[in-house]
């Protein structure tokens, strides 16, 4: 009482394999355009930000500290950040999240 012939059953399996390949390709494209590409763009922007830092820039850190760059070390990995006239903090350059417009510290 088998109503499905062997040839028809084998042909259906080949079509299912092609559908699986197409679906994987679509998921790959979705992954690339929604996850990988925006992340690589953010990394590139952050590297440009790190390269453009200079003494006197007012910056915001990932931890929420706002200060002015007093000194950049010779190996370019650390920054001496002046939070006020009395306090200075040394932080890793990678933890700077944004450069603020001039005069931002005075307006706080």
PDB file of C-alpha atoms in Angstrom:
ATOM      1  CA  UNK A   1       0.000   0.000   0.000  1.00  0.00           C
ATOM      2  CA  UNK A   2       2.831   2.350  -0.739  1.00  0.00           C
ATOM      3  CA  UNK A   3       1.365   5.138  -2.895  1.00  0.00           C
ATOM      4  CA  UNK A   4       4.612   7.099  -3.347  1.00  0.00           C
ATOM      5  CA  UNK A   5       6.940   5.762  -5.980  1.00  0.00           C
ATOM      6  CA  UNK A   6      10.667   5.494  -5.277  1.00  0.00           C
ATOM      7  CA  UNK A   7      11.601   7.974  -8.024  1.00  0.00           C
ATOM      8  CA  UNK A   8       9.241  10.640  -6.656  1.00  0.00           C
ATOM      9  CA  UNK A   9      10.553  10.199  -3.102  1.00  0.00           C
ATOM     10  CA  UNK A  10      14.164  10.558  -4.227  1.00  0.00           C
ATOM     11  CA  UNK A  11      13.401  13.657  -6.291  1.00  0.00           C
ATOM     12  CA  UNK A  12      11.762  15.361  -3.303  1.00  0.00           C
ATOM     13  CA  UNK A  13      14.892  14.874  -1.209  1.00  0.00           C
ATOM     14  CA  UNK A  14      17.064  16.620  -3.808  1.00  0.00           C
ATOM     15  CA  UNK A  15      14.735  19.635  -3.881  1.00  0.00           C
ATOM     16  CA  UNK A  16      14.800  19.851  -0.084  1.00  0.00           C
ATOM     17  CA  UNK A  17      18.601  19.979  -0.165  1.00  0.00           C
ATOM     18  CA  UNK A  18      18.564  22.900  -2.566  1.00  0.00           C
ATOM     19  CA  UNK A  19      16.065  24.753  -0.396  1.00  0.00           C
ATOM     20  CA  UNK A  20      18.368  24.217   2.604  1.00  0.00           C
ATOM     21  CA  UNK A  21      21.330  25.715   0.726  1.00  0.00           C
ATOM     22  CA  UNK A  22      19.290  28.755  -0.307  1.00  0.00           C
ATOM     23  CA  UNK A  23      18.055  29.234   3.261  1.00  0.00           C
ATOM     24  CA  UNK A  24      21.610  29.042   4.634  1.00  0.00           C
ATOM     25  CA  UNK A  25      22.748  31.611   2.067  1.00  0.00           C
ATOM     26  CA  UNK A  26      19.916  33.957   3.105  1.00  0.00           C
ATOM     27  CA  UNK A  27      20.858  33.557   6.785  1.00  0.00           C
ATOM     28  CA  UNK A  28      24.481  34.256   5.883  1.00  0.00           C
ATOM     29  CA  UNK A  29      23.508  37.491   4.132  1.00  0.00           C
ATOM     30  CA  UNK A  30      21.323  38.547   7.066  1.00  0.00           C
ATOM     31  CA  UNK A  31      24.198  37.850   9.473  1.00  0.00           C
ATOM     32  CA  UNK A  32      26.614  39.872   7.342  1.00  0.00           C
ATOM     33  CA  UNK A  33      24.412  42.946   6.834  1.00  0.00           C
ATOM     34  CA  UNK A  34      22.840  43.101  10.312  1.00  0.00           C
ATOM     35  CA  UNK A  35      25.689  41.991  12.587  1.00  0.00           C
ATOM     36  CA  UNK A  36      29.157  41.787  11.040  1.00  0.00           C
ATOM     37  CA  UNK A  37      29.171  44.882   8.815  1.00  0.00           C
ATOM     38  CA  UNK A  38      27.859  47.381  11.433  1.00  0.00           C
ATOM     39  CA  UNK A  39      30.267  46.004  14.056  1.00  0.00           C
ATOM     40  CA  UNK A  40      33.272  46.373  11.771  1.00  0.00           C
ATOM     41  CA  UNK A  41      32.147  49.918  10.942  1.00  0.00           C
ATOM     42  CA  UNK A  42      32.029  50.810  14.670  1.00  0.00           C
ATOM     43  CA  UNK A  43      35.499  49.338  15.201  1.00  0.00           C
ATOM     44  CA  UNK A  44      36.866  51.397  12.303  1.00  0.00           C
ATOM     45  CA  UNK A  45      35.299  54.603  13.687  1.00  0.00           C
ATOM     46  CA  UNK A  46      36.745  53.910  17.159  1.00  0.00           C
ATOM     47  CA  UNK A  47      40.233  53.370  15.694  1.00  0.00           C
ATOM     48  CA  UNK A  48      39.958  56.704  13.855  1.00  0.00           C
ATOM     49  CA  UNK A  49      38.892  58.352  17.131  1.00  0.00           C
ATOM     50  CA  UNK A  50      41.909  56.892  18.949  1.00  0.00           C
ATOM     51  CA  UNK A  51      44.265  58.098  16.222  1.00  0.00           C
ATOM     52  CA  UNK A  52      42.874  61.637  16.313  1.00  0.00           C
ATOM     53  CA  UNK A  53      43.238  62.213  20.074  1.00  0.00           C
ATOM     54  CA  UNK A  54      45.578  65.022  21.093  1.00  0.00           C
ATOM     55  CA  UNK A  55      46.560  66.978  24.185  1.00  0.00           C
ATOM     56  CA  UNK A  56      43.839  69.393  25.299  1.00  0.00           C
ATOM     57  CA  UNK A  57      40.894  67.395  23.926  1.00  0.00           C
ATOM     58  CA  UNK A  58      37.905  67.059  26.238  1.00  0.00           C
ATOM     59  CA  UNK A  59      36.806  63.426  26.360  1.00  0.00           C
ATOM     60  CA  UNK A  60      34.215  61.102  27.861  1.00  0.00           C
ATOM     61  CA  UNK A  61      35.301  57.656  29.083  1.00  0.00           C
ATOM     62  CA  UNK A  62      33.325  54.421  29.144  1.00  0.00           C
ATOM     63  CA  UNK A  63      33.094  54.752  32.926  1.00  0.00           C
ATOM     64  CA  UNK A  64      31.446  58.175  32.679  1.00  0.00           C
ATOM     65  CA  UNK A  65      34.452  60.334  33.584  1.00  0.00           C
ATOM     66  CA  UNK A  66      34.732  63.650  31.766  1.00  0.00           C
ATOM     67  CA  UNK A  67      38.123  65.294  31.560  1.00  0.00           C
ATOM     68  CA  UNK A  68      40.775  66.984  29.489  1.00  0.00           C
ATOM     69  CA  UNK A  69      43.759  65.112  28.083  1.00  0.00           C
ATOM     70  CA  UNK A  70      46.871  66.372  29.867  1.00  0.00           C
ATOM     71  CA  UNK A  71      49.389  63.955  28.355  1.00  0.00           C
ATOM     72  CA  UNK A  72      49.541  61.019  25.943  1.00  0.00           C
ATOM     73  CA  UNK A  73      52.240  58.459  26.726  1.00  0.00           C
ATOM     74  CA  UNK A  74      55.044  57.775  24.268  1.00  0.00           C
ATOM     75  CA  UNK A  75      53.801  54.286  23.444  1.00  0.00           C
ATOM     76  CA  UNK A  76      50.334  55.783  22.706  1.00  0.00           C
ATOM     77  CA  UNK A  77      48.498  53.283  24.916  1.00  0.00           C
ATOM     78  CA  UNK A  78      47.738  55.419  27.976  1.00  0.00           C
ATOM     79  CA  UNK A  79      46.384  58.910  28.525  1.00  0.00           C
ATOM     80  CA  UNK A  80      46.749  61.194  31.557  1.00  0.00           C
ATOM     81  CA  UNK A  81      43.277  62.647  32.027  1.00  0.00           C
ATOM     82  CA  UNK A  82      42.835  65.820  34.089  1.00  0.00           C
ATOM     83  CA  UNK A  83      39.453  65.684  35.837  1.00  0.00           C
ATOM     84  CA  UNK A  84      40.024  68.948  37.728  1.00  0.00           C
ATOM     85  CA  UNK A  85      42.990  71.093  38.750  1.00  0.00           C
ATOM     86  CA  UNK A  86      43.712  68.765  41.689  1.00  0.00           C
ATOM     87  CA  UNK A  87      42.985  65.310  40.266  1.00  0.00           C
ATOM     88  CA  UNK A  88      44.462  63.429  37.350  1.00  0.00           C
ATOM     89  CA  UNK A  89      43.840  59.851  36.283  1.00  0.00           C
ATOM     90  CA  UNK A  90      45.801  57.589  33.962  1.00  0.00           C
ATOM     91  CA  UNK A  91      43.544  55.489  31.754  1.00  0.00           C
ATOM     92  CA  UNK A  92      43.989  53.191  28.802  1.00  0.00           C
ATOM     93  CA  UNK A  93      43.320  55.011  25.555  1.00  0.00           C
ATOM     94  CA  UNK A  94      40.827  52.355  24.418  1.00  0.00           C
ATOM     95  CA  UNK A  95      38.392  53.364  27.187  1.00  0.00           C
ATOM     96  CA  UNK A  96      37.732  56.793  25.686  1.00  0.00           C
ATOM     97  CA  UNK A  97      34.309  56.660  24.078  1.00  0.00           C
ATOM     98  CA  UNK A  98      33.844  60.172  22.693  1.00  0.00           C
ATOM     99  CA  UNK A  99      35.577  63.498  22.124  1.00  0.00           C
ATOM    100  CA  UNK A 100      33.445  66.341  23.453  1.00  0.00           C
ATOM    101  CA  UNK A 101      33.219  69.841  21.966  1.00  0.00           C
ATOM    102  CA  UNK A 102      35.550  72.456  23.456  1.00  0.00           C
ATOM    103  CA  UNK A 103      34.105  74.064  26.582  1.00  0.00           C
ATOM    104  CA  UNK A 104      31.926  71.102  27.541  1.00  0.00           C
ATOM    105  CA  UNK A 105      33.622  70.705  30.924  1.00  0.00           C
ATOM    106  CA  UNK A 106      32.996  74.346  31.827  1.00  0.00           C
ATOM    107  CA  UNK A 107      29.288  74.006  31.053  1.00  0.00           C
ATOM    108  CA  UNK A 108      28.862  71.079  33.471  1.00  0.00           C
TER     109      UNK A 108
END
